[in-house]
Structures are given as C-alpha cells and as structure tokens.
PDB file of C-alpha atoms in Angstrom:
ATOM      1  CA  MET A 197      65.859 -34.573 201.514  1.00  0.00           C
ATOM      2  CA  SER A 198      67.457 -31.282 200.528  1.00  0.00           C
ATOM      3  CA  GLY A 199      65.754 -29.446 197.713  1.00  0.00           C
ATOM      4  CA  ILE A 200      62.417 -31.326 198.315  1.00  0.00           C
ATOM      5  CA  THR A 201      59.523 -29.267 199.459  1.00  0.00           C
ATOM      6  CA  PRO A 202      56.983 -30.690 201.962  1.00  0.00           C
ATOM      7  CA  SER A 203      54.350 -30.747 199.250  1.00  0.00           C
ATOM      8  CA  GLN A 204      56.588 -32.793 196.911  1.00  0.00           C
ATOM      9  CA  TYR A 205      57.403 -35.171 199.719  1.00  0.00           C
ATOM     10  CA  SER A 206      53.740 -35.630 200.514  1.00  0.00           C
ATOM     11  CA  SER A 207      52.881 -36.132 196.879  1.00  0.00           C
ATOM     12  CA  TYR A 208      55.611 -38.758 196.497  1.00  0.00           C
ATOM     13  CA  HIS A 209      54.390 -40.697 199.570  1.00  0.00           C
ATOM     14  CA  SER A 210      50.775 -40.501 198.398  1.00  0.00           C
ATOM     15  CA  LYS A 211      51.777 -41.950 195.000  1.00  0.00           C
ATOM     16  CA  VAL A 212      53.652 -44.768 196.741  1.00  0.00           C
ATOM     17  CA  ALA A 213      50.707 -45.522 198.962  1.00  0.00           C
ATOM     18  CA  ARG A 214      48.356 -45.634 195.941  1.00  0.00           C
ATOM     19  CA  SER A 215      50.792 -47.933 194.084  1.00  0.00           C
ATOM     20  CA  ARG A 216      50.926 -50.341 197.001  1.00  0.00           C
ATOM     21  CA  ALA A 217      47.157 -50.226 197.474  1.00  0.00           C
ATOM     22  CA  THR A 218      46.424 -51.001 193.824  1.00  0.00           C
ATOM     23  CA  SER A 219      49.145 -53.599 193.107  1.00  0.00           C
ATOM     24  CA  GLU A 220      49.438 -57.166 194.087  1.00  0.00           C
ATOM     25  CA  PRO A 221      52.429 -59.359 195.072  1.00  0.00           C
ATOM     26  CA  THR A 222      54.220 -61.002 192.104  1.00  0.00           C
ATOM     27  CA  TRP A 223      53.108 -64.456 193.063  1.00  0.00           C
ATOM     28  CA  VAL A 224      49.459 -63.354 193.013  1.00  0.00           C
ATOM     29  CA  ARG A 225      49.738 -61.935 189.635  1.00  0.00           C
ATOM     30  CA  TYR A 226      51.382 -65.060 188.232  1.00  0.00           C
ATOM     31  CA  ALA A 227      48.826 -67.295 189.927  1.00  0.00           C
ATOM     32  CA  LEU A 228      45.881 -65.358 188.549  1.00  0.00           C
ATOM     33  CA  THR A 229      47.407 -65.256 185.061  1.00  0.00           C
ATOM     34  CA  THR A 230      48.045 -69.032 185.175  1.00  0.00           C
ATOM     35  CA  ILE A 231      44.422 -69.660 186.260  1.00  0.00           C
ATOM     36  CA  ALA A 232      43.071 -67.491 183.450  1.00  0.00           C
ATOM     37  CA  LEU A 233      45.321 -69.076 180.781  1.00  0.00           C
ATOM     38  CA  SER A 234      44.448 -72.629 181.963  1.00  0.00           C
ATOM     39  CA  PHE A 235      40.757 -71.715 181.840  1.00  0.00           C
ATOM     40  CA  LEU A 236      41.123 -70.418 178.299  1.00  0.00           C
ATOM     41  CA  ALA A 237      43.180 -73.474 177.252  1.00  0.00           C
ATOM     42  CA  LEU A 238      40.635 -75.957 178.748  1.00  0.00           C
ATOM     43  CA  PHE A 239      37.428 -74.376 177.550  1.00  0.00           C
ATOM     44  CA  LEU A 240      38.490 -72.527 174.354  1.00  0.00           C
ATOM     45  CA  PHE A 241      41.755 -73.598 172.748  1.00  0.00           C
ATOM     46  CA  VAL A 242      41.494 -77.321 173.310  1.00  0.00           C
ATOM     47  CA  PRO A 243      37.843 -77.690 171.999  1.00  0.00           C
ATOM     48  CA  LEU A 244      38.827 -75.416 168.987  1.00  0.00           C
ATOM     49  CA  ALA A 245      41.795 -77.628 168.244  1.00  0.00           C
ATOM     50  CA  ALA A 246      39.730 -80.732 168.678  1.00  0.00           C
ATOM     51  CA  VAL A 247      37.150 -79.500 166.080  1.00  0.00           C
ATOM     52  CA  PHE A 248      39.798 -79.060 163.393  1.00  0.00           C
ATOM     53  CA  THR A 249      41.619 -82.246 164.353  1.00  0.00           C
ATOM     54  CA  GLU A 250      38.513 -84.339 164.030  1.00  0.00           C
ATOM     55  CA  ALA A 251      37.434 -82.617 160.912  1.00  0.00           C
ATOM     56  CA  LEU A 252      40.718 -83.502 159.077  1.00  0.00           C
ATOM     57  CA  ARG A 253      41.170 -86.895 160.737  1.00  0.00           C
ATOM     58  CA  LYS A 254      40.047 -88.789 157.636  1.00  0.00           C
ATOM     59  CA  GLY A 255      42.035 -86.635 155.233  1.00  0.00           C
ATOM     60  CA  PHE A 256      41.575 -83.438 153.352  1.00  0.00           C
ATOM     61  CA  ASP A 257      39.480 -85.056 150.585  1.00  0.00           C
ATOM     62  CA  THR A 258      36.916 -86.227 153.108  1.00  0.00           C
ATOM     63  CA  TYR A 259      36.904 -82.823 154.571  1.00  0.00           C
ATOM     64  CA  ILE A 260      36.234 -81.073 151.305  1.00  0.00           C
ATOM     65  CA  THR A 261      33.665 -83.689 150.321  1.00  0.00           C
ATOM     66  CA  ALA A 262      31.634 -82.896 153.453  1.00  0.00           C
ATOM     67  CA  LEU A 263      31.796 -79.159 152.808  1.00  0.00           C
ATOM     68  CA  ILE A 264      30.665 -79.332 149.111  1.00  0.00           C
ATOM     69  CA  ASP A 265      27.812 -81.767 149.982  1.00  0.00           C
ATOM     70  CA  PRO A 266      24.572 -80.270 148.561  1.00  0.00           C
ATOM     71  CA  ASP A 267      22.898 -80.405 152.011  1.00  0.00           C
ATOM     72  CA  ALA A 268      25.929 -78.571 153.553  1.00  0.00           C
ATOM     73  CA  LEU A 269      25.908 -75.871 150.879  1.00  0.00           C
ATOM     74  CA  SER A 270      22.208 -75.400 151.331  1.00  0.00           C
ATOM     75  CA  ALA A 271      22.765 -75.021 155.178  1.00  0.00           C
ATOM     76  CA  VAL A 272      25.446 -72.459 154.432  1.00  0.00           C
ATOM     77  CA  LYS A 273      23.207 -70.620 152.090  1.00  0.00           C
ATOM     78  CA  LEU A 274      20.250 -70.484 154.484  1.00  0.00           C
ATOM     79  CA  THR A 275      22.506 -69.374 157.305  1.00  0.00           C
ATOM     80  CA  PHE A 276      23.745 -66.407 155.303  1.00  0.00           C
ATOM     81  CA  ILE A 277      20.262 -65.557 154.113  1.00  0.00           C
ATOM     82  CA  ALA A 278      19.027 -65.430 157.719  1.00  0.00           C
ATOM     83  CA  ALA A 279      22.003 -63.326 158.748  1.00  0.00           C
ATOM     84  CA  LEU A 280      21.722 -60.952 155.722  1.00  0.00           C
ATOM     85  CA  ILE A 281      18.130 -60.256 156.550  1.00  0.00           C
ATOM     86  CA  ALA A 282      18.283 -60.178 160.341  1.00  0.00           C
ATOM     87  CA  VAL A 283      21.450 -57.989 160.749  1.00  0.00           C
ATOM     88  CA  PRO A 284      20.306 -54.940 158.706  1.00  0.00           C
ATOM     89  CA  LEU A 285      16.818 -54.977 160.269  1.00  0.00           C
ATOM     90  CA  ASN A 286      18.340 -55.192 163.734  1.00  0.00           C
ATOM     91  CA  LEU A 287      20.759 -52.399 162.775  1.00  0.00           C
ATOM     92  CA  VAL A 288      17.924 -50.061 161.873  1.00  0.00           C
ATOM     93  CA  PHE A 289      15.957 -51.035 164.968  1.00  0.00           C
ATOM     94  CA  GLY A 290      19.025 -50.711 167.240  1.00  0.00           C
ATOM     95  CA  VAL A 291      19.939 -47.231 165.977  1.00  0.00           C
ATOM     96  CA  ALA A 292      16.266 -46.033 166.152  1.00  0.00           C
ATOM     97  CA  ALA A 293      15.781 -47.403 169.672  1.00  0.00           C
ATOM     98  CA  ALA A 294      19.131 -46.174 171.010  1.00  0.00           C
ATOM     99  CA  TRP A 295      18.628 -42.719 169.568  1.00  0.00           C
ATOM    100  CA  ALA A 296      15.180 -42.523 171.018  1.00  0.00           C
ATOM    101  CA  ILE A 297      16.166 -43.725 174.451  1.00  0.00           C
ATOM    102  CA  ALA A 298      19.436 -41.781 174.778  1.00  0.00           C
ATOM    103  CA  LYS A 299      18.284 -38.475 173.170  1.00  0.00           C
ATOM    104  CA  PHE A 300      14.627 -38.043 174.086  1.00  0.00           C
ATOM    105  CA  GLU A 301      12.146 -38.265 176.959  1.00  0.00           C
ATOM    106  CA  PHE A 302       8.797 -39.924 176.337  1.00  0.00           C
ATOM    107  CA  LYS A 303       6.195 -42.045 177.947  1.00  0.00           C
ATOM    108  CA  GLY A 304       6.910 -45.764 177.916  1.00  0.00           C
ATOM    109  CA  LYS A 305      10.636 -45.273 177.733  1.00  0.00           C
ATOM    110  CA  SER A 306      11.323 -47.746 180.632  1.00  0.00           C
ATOM    111  CA  ILE A 307       8.936 -50.244 178.984  1.00  0.00           C
ATOM    112  CA  LEU A 308      10.887 -50.052 175.644  1.00  0.00           C
ATOM    113  CA  ILE A 309      14.218 -50.574 177.498  1.00  0.00           C
ATOM    114  CA  THR A 310      12.705 -53.639 179.294  1.00  0.00           C
ATOM    115  CA  LEU A 311      11.416 -55.085 175.974  1.00  0.00           C
ATOM    116  CA  ILE A 312      14.853 -54.683 174.351  1.00  0.00           C
ATOM    117  CA  ASP A 313      16.287 -57.001 177.049  1.00  0.00           C
ATOM    118  CA  LEU A 314      13.506 -59.564 176.523  1.00  0.00           C
ATOM    119  CA  PRO A 315      15.476 -62.024 174.358  1.00  0.00           C
ATOM    120  CA  PHE A 316      18.170 -62.124 177.136  1.00  0.00           C
ATOM    121  CA  ALA A 317      15.521 -63.247 179.637  1.00  0.00           C
ATOM    122  CA  VAL A 318      13.523 -65.661 177.408  1.00  0.00           C
ATOM    123  CA  SER A 319      14.881 -69.021 176.331  1.00  0.00           C
ATOM    124  CA  PRO A 320      15.476 -69.269 172.551  1.00  0.00           C
ATOM    125  CA  VAL A 321      13.332 -72.490 172.610  1.00  0.00           C
ATOM    126  CA  ILE A 322      10.438 -70.632 174.175  1.00  0.00           C
ATOM    127  CA  ALA A 323      10.818 -67.839 171.524  1.00  0.00           C
ATOM    128  CA  GLY A 324      10.540 -70.572 168.848  1.00  0.00           C
ATOM    129  CA  LEU A 325       7.529 -72.076 170.429  1.00  0.00           C
ATOM    130  CA  ILE A 326       5.861 -68.632 170.567  1.00  0.00           C
ATOM    131  CA  TYR A 327       6.290 -68.268 166.780  1.00  0.00           C
ATOM    132  CA  VAL A 328       4.829 -71.798 166.319  1.00  0.00           C
ATOM    133  CA  LEU A 329       1.843 -70.782 168.440  1.00  0.00           C
ATOM    134  CA  ILE A 330       1.325 -67.618 166.324  1.00  0.00           C
ATOM    135  CA  PHE A 331       2.087 -68.853 162.796  1.00  0.00           C
ATOM    136  CA  GLY A 332       1.803 -72.633 163.039  1.00  0.00           C
ATOM    137  CA  LEU A 333      -0.912 -74.720 161.462  1.00  0.00           C
ATOM    138  CA  GLN A 334      -2.888 -74.678 164.705  1.00  0.00           C
ATOM    139  CA  GLY A 335      -1.786 -71.198 165.618  1.00  0.00           C
ATOM    140  CA  TRP A 336      -3.564 -67.899 165.780  1.00  0.00           C
ATOM    141  CA  PHE A 337      -2.856 -67.041 162.118  1.00  0.00           C
ATOM    142  CA  GLY A 338      -2.497 -70.617 160.866  1.00  0.00           C
ATOM    143  CA  SER A 339      -5.725 -70.831 159.019  1.00  0.00           C
ATOM    144  CA  ALA A 340      -5.334 -67.490 157.281  1.00  0.00           C
ATOM    145  CA  LEU A 341      -1.799 -68.342 156.245  1.00  0.00           C
ATOM    146  CA  VAL A 342      -2.901 -71.712 154.805  1.00  0.00           C
ATOM    147  CA  ASP A 343      -5.793 -70.099 152.849  1.00  0.00           C
ATOM    148  CA  ASN A 344      -3.243 -67.712 151.315  1.00  0.00           C
ATOM    149  CA  ASP A 345      -0.632 -70.450 150.697  1.00  0.00           C
ATOM    150  CA  ILE A 346       1.864 -68.791 152.915  1.00  0.00           C
ATOM    151  CA  LYS A 347       4.338 -70.730 154.925  1.00  0.00           C
ATOM    152  CA  VAL A 348       6.099 -69.342 157.892  1.00  0.00           C
ATOM    153  CA  ILE A 349       6.857 -72.231 160.245  1.00  0.00           C
ATOM    154  CA  PHE A 350       9.030 -74.969 158.771  1.00  0.00           C
ATOM    155  CA  ALA A 351      10.132 -72.323 156.117  1.00  0.00           C
ATOM    156  CA  ILE A 352      12.630 -69.578 155.653  1.00  0.00           C
ATOM    157  CA  PRO A 353      10.346 -66.826 157.008  1.00  0.00           C
ATOM    158  CA  GLY A 354      10.112 -68.569 160.383  1.00  0.00           C
ATOM    159  CA  ILE A 355      13.834 -69.039 160.576  1.00  0.00           C
ATOM    160  CA  VAL A 356      14.391 -65.344 159.792  1.00  0.00           C
ATOM    161  CA  LEU A 357      11.802 -64.283 162.371  1.00  0.00           C
ATOM    162  CA  ALA A 358      13.415 -66.457 165.033  1.00  0.00           C
ATOM    163  CA  THR A 359      16.825 -65.111 164.208  1.00  0.00           C
ATOM    164  CA  ILE A 360      15.643 -61.556 164.321  1.00  0.00           C
ATOM    165  CA  PHE A 361      14.035 -62.134 167.788  1.00  0.00           C
ATOM    166  CA  VAL A 362      17.137 -63.574 169.463  1.00  0.00           C
ATOM    167  CA  THR A 363      19.527 -60.940 167.946  1.00  0.00           C
ATOM    168  CA  PHE A 364      17.647 -57.652 168.170  1.00  0.00           C
ATOM    169  CA  PRO A 365      19.109 -56.450 171.576  1.00  0.00           C
ATOM    170  CA  PHE A 366      22.738 -56.392 170.605  1.00  0.00           C
ATOM    171  CA  VAL A 367      23.001 -53.235 168.517  1.00  0.00           C
ATOM    172  CA  ALA A 368      20.726 -51.273 170.802  1.00  0.00           C
ATOM    173  CA  ARG A 369      22.444 -52.415 173.893  1.00  0.00           C
ATOM    174  CA  GLU A 370      25.890 -51.349 172.495  1.00  0.00           C
ATOM    175  CA  LEU A 371      24.685 -47.927 171.424  1.00  0.00           C
ATOM    176  CA  ILE A 372      22.426 -46.869 174.329  1.00  0.00           C
ATOM    177  CA  PRO A 373      25.152 -46.362 176.965  1.00  0.00           C
ATOM    178  CA  LEU A 374      27.508 -44.802 174.402  1.00  0.00           C
ATOM    179  CA  MET A 375      24.974 -42.236 173.179  1.00  0.00           C
ATOM    180  CA  GLN A 376      23.961 -41.464 176.799  1.00  0.00           C
ATOM    181  CA  ALA A 377      27.631 -40.879 177.711  1.00  0.00           C
ATOM    182  CA  GLN A 378      28.123 -38.516 174.825  1.00  0.00           C
ATOM    183  CA  GLY A 379      25.125 -36.408 175.768  1.00  0.00           C
ATOM    184  CA  LYS A 380      22.941 -34.115 173.679  1.00  0.00           C
ATOM    185  CA  ASP A 381      25.279 -30.994 173.364  1.00  0.00           C
ATOM    186  CA  GLU A 382      26.334 -31.647 169.790  1.00  0.00           C
ATOM    187  CA  GLU A 383      22.837 -32.555 168.540  1.00  0.00           C
ATOM    188  CA  GLU A 384      21.330 -29.482 170.198  1.00  0.00           C
ATOM    189  CA  ALA A 385      24.065 -27.339 168.676  1.00  0.00           C
ATOM    190  CA  GLY A 386      23.187 -28.766 165.178  1.00  0.00           C
ATOM    191  CA  LEU A 387      19.519 -28.092 165.854  1.00  0.00           C
ATOM    192  CA  VAL A 388      20.253 -24.491 166.717  1.00  0.00           C
ATOM    193  CA  LEU A 389      22.216 -24.065 163.538  1.00  0.00           C
ATOM    194  CA  GLY A 390      19.227 -25.221 161.515  1.00  0.00           C
ATOM    195  CA  ALA A 391      20.122 -28.883 160.859  1.00  0.00           C
ATOM    196  CA  SER A 392      17.200 -31.294 160.314  1.00  0.00           C
ATOM    197  CA  GLY A 393      16.642 -34.453 162.232  1.00  0.00           C
ATOM    198  CA  TRP A 394      18.192 -36.707 159.477  1.00  0.00           C
ATOM    199  CA  GLN A 395      21.122 -34.308 159.111  1.00  0.00           C
ATOM    200  CA  ILE A 396      21.810 -34.563 162.808  1.00  0.00           C
ATOM    201  CA  LEU A 397      21.570 -38.320 162.718  1.00  0.00           C
ATOM    202  CA  TRP A 398      23.791 -38.908 159.713  1.00  0.00           C
ATOM    203  CA  ARG A 399      26.416 -36.079 160.410  1.00  0.00           C
ATOM    204  CA  ILE A 400      26.654 -35.915 164.175  1.00  0.00           C
ATOM    205  CA  THR A 401      25.160 -38.984 165.965  1.00  0.00           C
ATOM    206  CA  LEU A 402      26.277 -41.862 163.803  1.00  0.00           C
ATOM    207  CA  PRO A 403      29.864 -40.682 163.219  1.00  0.00           C
ATOM    208  CA  ASN A 404      30.242 -40.428 166.992  1.00  0.00           C
ATOM    209  CA  VAL A 405      29.064 -44.006 167.587  1.00  0.00           C
ATOM    210  CA  LYS A 406      30.456 -45.682 164.469  1.00  0.00           C
ATOM    211  CA  TRP A 407      32.741 -48.127 166.278  1.00  0.00           C
ATOM    212  CA  GLY A 408      30.094 -49.023 168.862  1.00  0.00           C
ATOM    213  CA  LEU A 409      27.664 -49.563 165.997  1.00  0.00           C
ATOM    214  CA  LEU A 410      30.144 -51.820 164.176  1.00  0.00           C
ATOM    215  CA  TYR A 411      30.749 -53.729 167.428  1.00  0.00           C
ATOM    216  CA  GLY A 412      27.036 -54.335 167.826  1.00  0.00           C
ATOM    217  CA  VAL A 413      26.661 -55.513 164.205  1.00  0.00           C
ATOM    218  CA  ILE A 414      29.505 -58.026 164.658  1.00  0.00           C
ATOM    219  CA  LEU A 415      27.878 -59.421 167.699  1.00  0.00           C
ATOM    220  CA  THR A 416      24.493 -59.598 166.001  1.00  0.00           C
ATOM    221  CA  ASN A 417      25.971 -61.394 162.977  1.00  0.00           C
ATOM    222  CA  ALA A 418      27.802 -63.892 165.175  1.00  0.00           C
ATOM    223  CA  ARG A 419      24.671 -64.740 167.116  1.00  0.00           C
ATOM    224  CA  ALA A 420      22.588 -64.960 163.925  1.00  0.00           C
ATOM    225  CA  MET A 421      24.915 -67.509 162.294  1.00  0.00           C
ATOM    226  CA  GLY A 422      25.290 -69.573 165.479  1.00  0.00           C
ATOM    227  CA  GLU A 423      21.697 -69.586 166.751  1.00  0.00           C
ATOM    228  CA  PHE A 424      20.303 -73.050 167.422  1.00  0.00           C
ATOM    229  CA  GLY A 425      17.456 -73.173 169.947  1.00  0.00           C
ATOM    230  CA  ALA A 426      14.793 -70.878 168.411  1.00  0.00           C
ATOM    231  CA  VAL A 427      15.762 -71.858 164.785  1.00  0.00           C
ATOM    232  CA  SER A 428      15.620 -75.537 165.676  1.00  0.00           C
ATOM    233  CA  VAL A 429      11.946 -75.206 166.837  1.00  0.00           C
ATOM    234  CA  VAL A 430      10.665 -73.351 163.747  1.00  0.00           C
ATOM    235  CA  SER A 431      12.763 -75.046 161.020  1.00  0.00           C
ATOM    236  CA  GLY A 432      11.278 -78.538 161.038  1.00  0.00           C
ATOM    237  CA  HIS A 433      14.788 -79.940 160.293  1.00  0.00           C
ATOM    238  CA  ILE A 434      14.006 -80.466 156.619  1.00  0.00           C
ATOM    239  CA  ARG A 435      17.330 -81.566 155.140  1.00  0.00           C
ATOM    240  CA  GLY A 436      18.557 -79.467 152.293  1.00  0.00           C
ATOM    241  CA  MET A 437      15.759 -76.913 152.825  1.00  0.00           C
ATOM    242  CA  THR A 438      15.401 -75.520 156.335  1.00  0.00           C
ATOM    243  CA  ASN A 439      18.554 -76.610 158.030  1.00  0.00           C
ATOM    244  CA  THR A 440      21.157 -73.946 159.037  1.00  0.00           C
ATOM    245  CA  LEU A 441      24.723 -74.784 159.782  1.00  0.00           C
ATOM    246  CA  PRO A 442      24.192 -75.578 163.512  1.00  0.00           C
ATOM    247  CA  LEU A 443      21.246 -77.794 162.657  1.00  0.00           C
ATOM    248  CA  HIS A 444      23.111 -79.557 159.916  1.00  0.00           C
ATOM    249  CA  VAL A 445      25.947 -80.287 162.316  1.00  0.00           C
ATOM    250  CA  GLU A 446      23.450 -81.831 164.760  1.00  0.00           C
ATOM    251  CA  ILE A 447      21.931 -84.105 162.117  1.00  0.00           C
ATOM    252  CA  LEU A 448      25.287 -85.365 160.890  1.00  0.00           C
ATOM    253  CA  TYR A 449      26.489 -85.934 164.505  1.00  0.00           C
ATOM    254  CA  ASN A 450      23.254 -87.902 165.330  1.00  0.00           C
ATOM    255  CA  GLU A 451      23.872 -90.007 162.257  1.00  0.00           C
ATOM    256  CA  TYR A 452      27.358 -90.888 163.565  1.00  0.00           C
ATOM    257  CA  ASN A 453      28.862 -89.119 160.594  1.00  0.00           C
ATOM    258  CA  TYR A 454      31.517 -87.547 162.813  1.00  0.00           C
ATOM    259  CA  ALA A 455      33.977 -86.438 160.064  1.00  0.00           C
ATOM    260  CA  ALA A 456      31.327 -84.583 158.143  1.00  0.00           C
ATOM    261  CA  ALA A 457      29.863 -83.110 161.339  1.00  0.00           C
ATOM    262  CA  PHE A 458      33.201 -81.744 162.553  1.00  0.00           C
ATOM    263  CA  ALA A 459      33.969 -80.561 159.074  1.00  0.00           C
ATOM    264  CA  VAL A 460      30.869 -78.444 158.952  1.00  0.00           C
ATOM    265  CA  ALA A 461      31.484 -77.427 162.547  1.00  0.00           C
ATOM    266  CA  SER A 462      34.915 -76.115 161.519  1.00  0.00           C
ATOM    267  CA  LEU A 463      33.129 -73.561 159.324  1.00  0.00           C
ATOM    268  CA  LEU A 464      31.305 -72.157 162.296  1.00  0.00           C
ATOM    269  CA  ALA A 465      34.606 -72.146 164.208  1.00  0.00           C
ATOM    270  CA  LEU A 466      36.265 -70.202 161.413  1.00  0.00           C
ATOM    271  CA  LEU A 467      33.379 -67.751 161.471  1.00  0.00           C
ATOM    272  CA  ALA A 468      33.888 -67.424 165.163  1.00  0.00           C
ATOM    273  CA  LEU A 469      37.621 -66.672 164.774  1.00  0.00           C
ATOM    274  CA  VAL A 470      36.897 -64.040 162.143  1.00  0.00           C
ATOM    275  CA  THR A 471      34.232 -62.496 164.443  1.00  0.00           C
ATOM    276  CA  LEU A 472      36.812 -62.444 167.311  1.00  0.00           C
ATOM    277  CA  ALA A 473      39.433 -60.786 165.153  1.00  0.00           C
ATOM    278  CA  LEU A 474      36.912 -58.067 163.995  1.00  0.00           C
ATOM    279  CA  LYS A 475      35.834 -57.624 167.593  1.00  0.00           C
ATOM    280  CA  THR A 476      39.384 -57.230 168.732  1.00  0.00           C
ATOM    281  CA  PHE A 477      40.120 -54.718 166.005  1.00  0.00           C
ATOM    282  CA  VAL A 478      37.038 -52.638 166.948  1.00  0.00           C
ATOM    283  CA  GLU A 479      38.041 -52.702 170.682  1.00  0.00           C
ATOM    284  CA  TRP A 480      41.497 -51.608 169.725  1.00  0.00           C
ATOM    285  CA  GLN A 481      40.162 -48.812 167.633  1.00  0.00           C
ATOM    286  CA  VAL A 482      37.801 -47.646 170.341  1.00  0.00           C
ATOM    287  CA  ALA A 483      40.653 -47.574 172.895  1.00  0.00           C
ATOM    288  CA  ARG A 484      42.877 -45.730 170.337  1.00  0.00           C
ATOM    289  CA  ASN A 485      40.204 -43.043 169.786  1.00  0.00           C
ATOM    290  CA  ALA A 486      39.669 -42.727 173.534  1.00  0.00           C
ATOM    291  CA  SER A 487      43.409 -42.177 174.111  1.00  0.00           C
ATOM    292  CA  HIS A 488      43.530 -39.494 171.338  1.00  0.00           C
ATOM    293  CA  ASN A 489      40.507 -37.718 172.847  1.00  0.00           C
ATOM    294  CA  GLU A 490      42.194 -37.727 176.276  1.00  0.00           C
ATOM    295  CA  ALA A 491      45.407 -36.435 174.765  1.00  0.00           C
ATOM    296  CA  ALA A 492      43.542 -33.678 172.964  1.00  0.00           C
TER     297      ALA A 492
END
C-alpha cells in the first residue's frame, strides 16, 4: 500500500465495484450468447439457407428460367418502379417533417408527430382498403376517375400510393431524434451570419445528418420492395401487369410451382442481404464518427 494515496485507493475500489456491478459471470455470458445465436440460426439463417436450397433444387437452368420469365421480369420492373418513386418522395417528406419538428415550434406539431407514426399503427391491409374506398370504382372519386379514364386501383398509381403510405415514417423517424440531439446552435449561427434557409439546410443541417438520412433511405427502400399487404389489396393480382415480387412469389407458390417461387424469393433474399450490408456499413460509419467526435 506504500506510495498509494487514500484518494487513489478509493478510486481503485470504486472502479472494481463498478466492474463487478456491470459484469456477469462467464457462464451467464456464454448462455446468453448461445441463446441469441440459436435464435438467429433458427429464425434467420436456416430459412435463408432453405430459400436458396429450394431455389436451386431442380438445377441452375430451372433457376435462371424462373428469373427470366416475362411475368417475373415484369414483377421486378414494377417493384423497382414503386421503390424509385416512393423512396425519393419519402426522402423529401422525411427531411421536411424532421426539420420542421426538430428546429421549429408551431401549432399542430404534436399532431404531425402522431400522423407520422400512423402507418406503424394501421395494418397495411387496412391502408390498402382505404385507397380502394377512395379511388375504387365505387369509391369517393371513382366516378370522376372513370369519366377521365384514369386508373388508380388495380394499376401502377395505386401500388405506388400504397407503397408511399407504408414507408413514409422511416426517414422522418430516423432524422427527428438526431436533429433534436444536435440542437439549433449551428443553424442559429448560420442565420446570424446571413445564411438563407436553403443555405442552412444544404450546408449545415443535411451534412450533420447525412448518415442518419442514408440509414432511413435504406430502411424505406427495403420496406418498399418487400411490402405485401397494402400492395396486395390495390394491385388486383393481374399477372404480368400489377404484380410486384412478393405478389408474384405468392402466385407461384399457390400454383405449386415451388422451384420458381423460391427462385423469385431468392431475389428478395438477396435484396435483404444487400440492405443488411448497407445498414451495417452505415451503423459502423455512425459509430466511427461518434468516436472521432468524442476524441476531439
């Protein structure tokens, strides 16, 4: 104990006490890790392996034939069309809503926050039925749409609208807490220095939230490509015309064409893996930036 001051001794014992209080026995850590890995293997890795195994069961030629089938290519095209329209629109909405909620005070702010969470509370099937009620043949605007030869339900516009509805919370929900945590100091400083609103947005706000924005876009795109419930209601299941990839998989499976169903499903699985890789990269980049900021 020679050479150790009472304050150093007290600090040492407090660190040991904190370490004991926040650590678990070795067997507990191994048990929790085993449970987590077993859960992932049972509900993630095994189904994923089963998809690719069943897709290739009848050979690579059968697999490729299923993918280049005109109906499958049409489903791929429609899936990408819906995502390419829904994601940018939700990007604009998410940035605008998050900026307004995090940086300004206005009447109806709590209502806007509640409405952003609406797709999380409403079943996608109900959302699809709402669009049928509004734009269907017997809907509120059905007669006007028919008179002007405009098709929304059982056509691409209905699919896009349903996709937008189920995906619009993701960007906003990623950005709102991030912008709130960053505060308004930098924006107010830019305003004092004479920057316009657009300059503040492009040169201060967006650069500070770029990784959170990218994360929200990735989640939005993943949901847009994999949406089934709302799209199923408004699509009409017209083969080669209004079927997205998830709907095409359902039709093939119901026809007992399992090889083709799993082949098309493998495309969705590959999209999910790419999304997971991008998500992991963004999370790593965010953690890296946070550690650099703490070091600075």
